[in-house]
XYZ file of C-alpha atoms in Angstrom:
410
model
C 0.000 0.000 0.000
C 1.497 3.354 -1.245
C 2.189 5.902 1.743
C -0.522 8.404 0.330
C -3.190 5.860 1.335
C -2.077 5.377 4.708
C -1.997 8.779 5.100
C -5.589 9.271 4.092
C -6.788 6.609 6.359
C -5.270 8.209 9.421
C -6.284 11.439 8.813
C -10.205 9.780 7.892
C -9.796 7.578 11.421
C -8.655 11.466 12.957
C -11.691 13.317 11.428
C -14.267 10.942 12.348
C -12.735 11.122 16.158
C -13.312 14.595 16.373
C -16.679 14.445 14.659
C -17.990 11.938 17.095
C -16.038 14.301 20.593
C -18.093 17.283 18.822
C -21.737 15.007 18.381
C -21.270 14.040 21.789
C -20.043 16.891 23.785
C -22.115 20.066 24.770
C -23.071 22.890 22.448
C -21.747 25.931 23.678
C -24.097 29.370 22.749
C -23.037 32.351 21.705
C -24.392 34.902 23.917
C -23.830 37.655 21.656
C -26.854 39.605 20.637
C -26.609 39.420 16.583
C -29.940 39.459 15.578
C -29.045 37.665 12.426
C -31.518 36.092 10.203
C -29.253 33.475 9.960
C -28.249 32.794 13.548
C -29.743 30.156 15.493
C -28.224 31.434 18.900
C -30.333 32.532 21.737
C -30.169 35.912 20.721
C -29.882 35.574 16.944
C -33.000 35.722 15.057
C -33.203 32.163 12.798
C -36.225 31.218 14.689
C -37.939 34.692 15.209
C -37.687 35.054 11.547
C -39.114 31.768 10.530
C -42.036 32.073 13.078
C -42.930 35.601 11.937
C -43.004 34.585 8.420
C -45.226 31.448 8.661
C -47.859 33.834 10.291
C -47.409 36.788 8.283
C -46.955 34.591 5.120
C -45.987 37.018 1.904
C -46.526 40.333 3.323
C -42.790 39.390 5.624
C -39.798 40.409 4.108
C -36.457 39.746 5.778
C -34.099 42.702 3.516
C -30.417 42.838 3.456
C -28.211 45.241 5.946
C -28.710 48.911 4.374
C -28.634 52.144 5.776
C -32.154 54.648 6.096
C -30.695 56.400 2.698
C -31.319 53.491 0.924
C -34.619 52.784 2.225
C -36.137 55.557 1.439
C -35.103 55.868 -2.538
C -37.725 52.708 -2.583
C -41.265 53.686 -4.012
C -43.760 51.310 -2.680
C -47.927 51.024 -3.078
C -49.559 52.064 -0.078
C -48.203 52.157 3.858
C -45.956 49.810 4.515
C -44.407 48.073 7.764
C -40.449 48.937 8.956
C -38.967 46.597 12.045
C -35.555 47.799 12.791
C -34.134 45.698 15.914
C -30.882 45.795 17.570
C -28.526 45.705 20.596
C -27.441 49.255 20.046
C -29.377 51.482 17.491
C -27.727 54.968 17.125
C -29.508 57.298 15.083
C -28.145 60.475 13.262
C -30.261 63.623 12.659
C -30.560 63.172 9.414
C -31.741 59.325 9.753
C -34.292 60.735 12.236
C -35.428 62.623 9.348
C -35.883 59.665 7.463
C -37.832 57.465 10.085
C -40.118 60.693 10.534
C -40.839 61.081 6.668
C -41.621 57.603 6.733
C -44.024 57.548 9.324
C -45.616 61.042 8.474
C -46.295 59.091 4.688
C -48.629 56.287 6.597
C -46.140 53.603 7.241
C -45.871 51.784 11.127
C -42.311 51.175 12.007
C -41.257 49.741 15.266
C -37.603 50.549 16.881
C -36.248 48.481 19.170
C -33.232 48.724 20.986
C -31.593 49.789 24.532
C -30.202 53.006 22.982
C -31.396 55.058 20.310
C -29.506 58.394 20.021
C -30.206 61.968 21.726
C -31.431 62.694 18.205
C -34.043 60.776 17.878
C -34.856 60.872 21.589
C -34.987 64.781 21.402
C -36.925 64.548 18.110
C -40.350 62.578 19.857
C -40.328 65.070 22.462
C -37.952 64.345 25.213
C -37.400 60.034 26.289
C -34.494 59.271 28.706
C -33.781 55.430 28.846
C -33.378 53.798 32.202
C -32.023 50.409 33.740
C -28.900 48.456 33.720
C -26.700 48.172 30.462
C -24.983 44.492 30.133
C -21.785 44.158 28.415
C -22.504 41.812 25.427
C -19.808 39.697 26.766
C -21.332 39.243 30.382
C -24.644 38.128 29.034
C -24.093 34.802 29.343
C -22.943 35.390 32.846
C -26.340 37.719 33.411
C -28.464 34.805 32.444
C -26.951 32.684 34.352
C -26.677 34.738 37.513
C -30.415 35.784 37.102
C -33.021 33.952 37.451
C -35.819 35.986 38.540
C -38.707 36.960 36.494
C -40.275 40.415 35.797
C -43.718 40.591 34.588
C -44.611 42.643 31.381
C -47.980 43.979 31.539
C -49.675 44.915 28.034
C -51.578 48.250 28.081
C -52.092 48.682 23.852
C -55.533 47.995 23.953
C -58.650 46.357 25.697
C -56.503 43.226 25.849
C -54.861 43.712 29.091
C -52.314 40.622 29.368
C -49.396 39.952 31.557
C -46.029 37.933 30.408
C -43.160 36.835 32.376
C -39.844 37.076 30.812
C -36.571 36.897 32.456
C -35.644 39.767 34.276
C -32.576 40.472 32.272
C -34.651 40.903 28.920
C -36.093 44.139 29.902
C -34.221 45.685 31.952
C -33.882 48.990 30.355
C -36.809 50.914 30.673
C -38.355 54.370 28.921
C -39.003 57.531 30.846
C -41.038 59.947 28.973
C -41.898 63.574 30.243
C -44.759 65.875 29.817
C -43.348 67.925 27.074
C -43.100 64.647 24.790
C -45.061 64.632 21.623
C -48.907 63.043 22.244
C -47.735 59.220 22.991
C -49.438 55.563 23.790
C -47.813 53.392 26.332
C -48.137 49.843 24.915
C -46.357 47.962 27.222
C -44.750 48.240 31.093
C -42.900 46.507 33.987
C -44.659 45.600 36.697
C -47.859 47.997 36.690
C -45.415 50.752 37.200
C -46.236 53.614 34.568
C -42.896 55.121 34.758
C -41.376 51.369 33.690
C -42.774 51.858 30.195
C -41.243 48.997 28.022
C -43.367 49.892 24.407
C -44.564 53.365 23.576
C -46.385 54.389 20.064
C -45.884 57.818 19.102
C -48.386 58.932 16.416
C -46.258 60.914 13.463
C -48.469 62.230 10.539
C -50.675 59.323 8.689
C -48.367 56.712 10.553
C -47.015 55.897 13.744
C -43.154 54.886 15.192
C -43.248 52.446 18.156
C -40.132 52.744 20.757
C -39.608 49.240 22.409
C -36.668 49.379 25.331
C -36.427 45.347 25.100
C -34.858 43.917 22.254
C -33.796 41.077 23.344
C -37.234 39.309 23.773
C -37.511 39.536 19.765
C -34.916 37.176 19.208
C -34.467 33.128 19.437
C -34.481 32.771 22.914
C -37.775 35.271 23.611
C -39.304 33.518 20.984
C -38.940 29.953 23.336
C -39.253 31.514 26.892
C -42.746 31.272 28.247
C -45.349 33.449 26.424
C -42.796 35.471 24.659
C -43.866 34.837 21.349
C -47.427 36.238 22.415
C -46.371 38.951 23.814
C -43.949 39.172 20.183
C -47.280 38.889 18.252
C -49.104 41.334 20.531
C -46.288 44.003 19.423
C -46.276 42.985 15.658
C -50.193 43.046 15.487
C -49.598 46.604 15.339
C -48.833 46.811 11.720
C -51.883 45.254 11.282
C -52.157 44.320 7.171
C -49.292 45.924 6.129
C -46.380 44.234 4.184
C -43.445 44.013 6.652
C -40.083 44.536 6.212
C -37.310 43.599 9.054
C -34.004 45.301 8.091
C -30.809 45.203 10.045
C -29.752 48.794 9.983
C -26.260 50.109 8.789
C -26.537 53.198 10.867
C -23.770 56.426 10.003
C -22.385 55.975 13.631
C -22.567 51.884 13.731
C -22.046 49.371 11.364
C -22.850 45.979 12.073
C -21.140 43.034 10.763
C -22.443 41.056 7.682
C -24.914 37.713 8.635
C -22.785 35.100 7.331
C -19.545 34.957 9.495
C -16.679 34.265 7.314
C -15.935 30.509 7.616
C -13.013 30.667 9.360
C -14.009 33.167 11.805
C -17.361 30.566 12.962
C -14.070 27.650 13.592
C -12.459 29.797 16.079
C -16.483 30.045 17.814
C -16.789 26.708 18.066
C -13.814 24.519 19.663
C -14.484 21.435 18.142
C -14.212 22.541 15.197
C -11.190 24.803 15.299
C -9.439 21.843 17.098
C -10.499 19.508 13.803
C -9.109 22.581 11.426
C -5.449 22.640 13.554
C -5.445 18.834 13.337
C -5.984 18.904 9.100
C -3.150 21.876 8.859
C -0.887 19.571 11.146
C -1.616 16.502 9.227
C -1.153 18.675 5.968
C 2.642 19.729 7.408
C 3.067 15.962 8.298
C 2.418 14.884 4.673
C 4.325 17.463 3.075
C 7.281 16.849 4.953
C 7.178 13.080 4.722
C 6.387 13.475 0.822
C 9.272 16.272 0.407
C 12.201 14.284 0.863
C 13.950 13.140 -2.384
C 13.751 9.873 -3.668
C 16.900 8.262 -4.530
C 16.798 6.554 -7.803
C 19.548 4.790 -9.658
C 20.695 6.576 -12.802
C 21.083 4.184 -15.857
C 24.508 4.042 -16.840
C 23.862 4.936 -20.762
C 26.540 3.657 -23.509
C 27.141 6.387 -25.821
C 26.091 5.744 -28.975
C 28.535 4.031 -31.293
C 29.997 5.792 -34.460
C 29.003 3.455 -37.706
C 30.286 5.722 -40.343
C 33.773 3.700 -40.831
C 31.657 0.526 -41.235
C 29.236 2.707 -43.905
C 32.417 3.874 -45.362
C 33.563 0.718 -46.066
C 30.353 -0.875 -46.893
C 29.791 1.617 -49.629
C 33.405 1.300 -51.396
C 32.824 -2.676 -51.223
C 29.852 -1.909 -53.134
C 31.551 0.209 -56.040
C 34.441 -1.979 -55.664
C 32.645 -5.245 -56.476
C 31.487 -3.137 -59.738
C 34.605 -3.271 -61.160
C 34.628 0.581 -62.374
C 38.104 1.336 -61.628
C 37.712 4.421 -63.732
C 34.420 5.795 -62.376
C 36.554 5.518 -58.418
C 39.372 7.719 -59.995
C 36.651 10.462 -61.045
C 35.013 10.288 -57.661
C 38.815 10.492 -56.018
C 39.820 13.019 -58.251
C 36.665 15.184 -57.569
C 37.295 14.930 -53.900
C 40.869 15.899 -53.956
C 40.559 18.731 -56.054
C 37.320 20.077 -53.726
C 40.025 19.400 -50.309
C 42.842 21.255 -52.364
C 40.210 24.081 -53.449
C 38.980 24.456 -49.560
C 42.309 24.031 -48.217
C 45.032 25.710 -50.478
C 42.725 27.466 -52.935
C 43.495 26.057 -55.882
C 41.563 24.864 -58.885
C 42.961 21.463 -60.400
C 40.103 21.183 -62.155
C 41.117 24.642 -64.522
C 44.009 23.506 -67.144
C 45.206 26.844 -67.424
C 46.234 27.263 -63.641
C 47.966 24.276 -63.752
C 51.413 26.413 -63.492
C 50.525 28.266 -60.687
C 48.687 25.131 -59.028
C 51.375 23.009 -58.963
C 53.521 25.937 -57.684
C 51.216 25.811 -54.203
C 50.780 22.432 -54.089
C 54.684 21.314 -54.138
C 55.128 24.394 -51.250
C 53.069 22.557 -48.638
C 54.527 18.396 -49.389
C 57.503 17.026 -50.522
C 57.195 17.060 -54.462
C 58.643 19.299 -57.347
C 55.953 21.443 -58.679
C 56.689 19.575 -62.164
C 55.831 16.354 -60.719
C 52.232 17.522 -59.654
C 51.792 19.207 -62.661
C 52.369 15.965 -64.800
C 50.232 13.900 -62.381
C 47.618 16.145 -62.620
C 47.628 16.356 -66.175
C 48.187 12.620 -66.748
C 44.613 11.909 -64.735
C 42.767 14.373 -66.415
C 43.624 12.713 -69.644
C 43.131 9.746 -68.602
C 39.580 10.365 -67.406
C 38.958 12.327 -70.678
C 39.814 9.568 -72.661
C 37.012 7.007 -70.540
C 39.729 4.874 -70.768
C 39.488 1.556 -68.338
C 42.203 0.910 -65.738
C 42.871 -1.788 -63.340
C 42.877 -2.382 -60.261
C 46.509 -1.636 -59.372
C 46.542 1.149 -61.766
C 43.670 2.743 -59.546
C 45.594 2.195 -56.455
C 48.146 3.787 -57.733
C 46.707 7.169 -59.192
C 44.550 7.259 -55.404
C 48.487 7.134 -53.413
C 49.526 9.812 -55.739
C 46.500 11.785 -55.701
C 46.806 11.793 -51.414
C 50.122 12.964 -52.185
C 49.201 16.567 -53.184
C 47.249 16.481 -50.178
C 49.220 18.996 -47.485
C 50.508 16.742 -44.705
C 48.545 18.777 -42.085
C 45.554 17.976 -43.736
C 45.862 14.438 -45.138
């Protein structure tokens, strides 16, 4: 079995250890108050979401983050239904402007949150906010810690109702004074009517509804008790009017996107960032164990053989078995006279430099330049004539014919 398989079946054994420590061991929440439409924590808003849509139906739309700018470039038919909720909700002058225009045009929108800027506090009128303000990352110590109940008494309408939450959920309360623009308290703490929790302020054709507990519209106020009635009881105020739930990007805040990056939800949850460090180790384990050089034995290679003596002689077997003794001497002469042309520069070939031929040629070997001129004028004859020679004859003219040949380059 090749190492790459064994590597893959430890590293399958490793991931199906962790999978089965992270099935069995306990979840751990995020306490964080996102209200994402895509978190299921206790104070994300997966389930609020879902449960608000099935009873709504179509008239429910969850739209992405944008700021008030956006929203109100949009033309829609008739009044329509704004729910902004968030931890912290931080509104500029000139986004109060915006949630004023839209209720003054008909439309119902609902704020809630445990802050929501002098601006818009000073613009209904006067509203101070009162109670405790939990550090995000305490809350899961505050739910712990507290486990006493307050009791939310609804005051919108004929329907007088009581709900018990947890005592954390709404503790931030609204304090509104005399010189506050004509108002209806919804909702308070305890029968106290300076603990107002929900307060409708009518604006023009519409209304804008101030709610001091955010947290109960989330996952976990959805599941606690008769939350989700006392949810409904607040919603029922937009009566038939499409909805639309919009996580705010306000000028002073911006909240992060839905959808954590991957990475980022690993490091939330230990079992799974301990699973990611274990693949990146057993990456660096492969790579190093699949790095090394492999040793391989080199071939010894014979270099290849020269064959052109043996084609050499093959070929002048073949014209020798022909018997044209006379036909070699032309091909020898033609040679010698193209080595002495290269060479020495001289043309044998040309009768009429024989003089000055045989001059050069008898400087560079040991003959007389009379003797090459008479044996290069005795082969040219003789291959003018086509006369036959033999085989000895042959020999002889090829000796002689090497002899002009300079010794340096014979």
């Amino acid at each position: 079995m090749k190492g790459v398989h064994v590597f893959l079946m430890i590293a399958a054994f490793f991931g199906l250890v962790i999978a089965l420590i992270a099935m069995g061991g306990k979840r751990s929440y995020d306490w964080e108050p996102s209200f994402s439409h895509n978190s299921d924590e206790p104070f994300g808003c997966e389930l609020f979401d879902r449960m608000v849509s099935r009873s709504m139906g179509s008239r429910y739309h969850m739209e992405r983050p944008q700021t008030l700018r956006e929203l109100s470039k949009h033309q829609y038919d008739g009044p329509q239904g704004w729910l902004f909720v968030d931890y912290q909700l931080r509104f500029s002058p000139g986004e109060v402007g915006i949630l004023l225009d839209l209720a003054r045009r008909g439309d119902c929108v609902i704020v809630g949150s445990i802050e929501f800027g002098s601006p818009l506090c000073d613009s209904l009128g006067g509203i101070y906010i009162d109670g405790n303000h939990r550090n995000p990352d305490k809350m899961e110590w505050a739910m712990g810690a507290f486990s006493e109940k307050t009791m939310i008494i609804w005051k919108g309408d004929q329907r007088r109702d009581s709900f018990l939450v947890h005592s954390v959920l709404s503790e931030r309360t609204l304090s509104l004074n005399h010189d506050s623009l004509p108002y209806h308290v919804l909702a308070v703490r305890e029968e106290m009517e300076q603990d107002t929790v929900a307060v409708s302020f009518p604006v023009g054709k519409g209304e804008i509804i101030l709610i001091s507990t955010p947290l109960i519209m989330t996952n976990y106020g959805m599941l606690s008790g008769r939350g989700s009635e006392y949810i409904f009881r607040l919603l029922s105020r937009f009566g038939d009017k499409p909805v639309h739930r919009v996580r705010l990007n306000t000028l002073s805040k911006t909240r992060e996107e839905d959808m954590l990056a991957m990475l980022e939800y690993i490091k939330t949850q230990p079992p799974l960032w301990w699973a990611w460090c274990l693949l990146i180790l057993l990456i660096l384990l492969f790579m190093l164990t699949n790095a090394r050089r492999r040793q391989r034995a080199i071939p010894v290679v014979s270099p290849p053989q020269n064959h052109a003596l043996e084609f050499v002689r093959l070929i002048g077997t073949l014209y020798s078995q022909q018997g044209n003794h006379a036909d070699l001497l032309e091909k020898k002469f033609r040679y010698t006279a193209e080595r002495l042309r290269r060479e020495l520069h001289v043309d044998i070939t040309d009768p009429q430099g024989d003089h000055l031929s045989a001059a050069v040629i008898a400087r560079n070997n040991q003959a007389t330049p009379a003797e090459v001129a008479a044996l290069i004028t005795e082969v040219r004859q003789l291959l003018a004539s086509r006369t036959s020679i033999s085989g000895s004859q042959l020999l002889h003219y090829v000796n002689s014919l090497n002899g002009l040949l300079p010794t340096t380059i014979q």
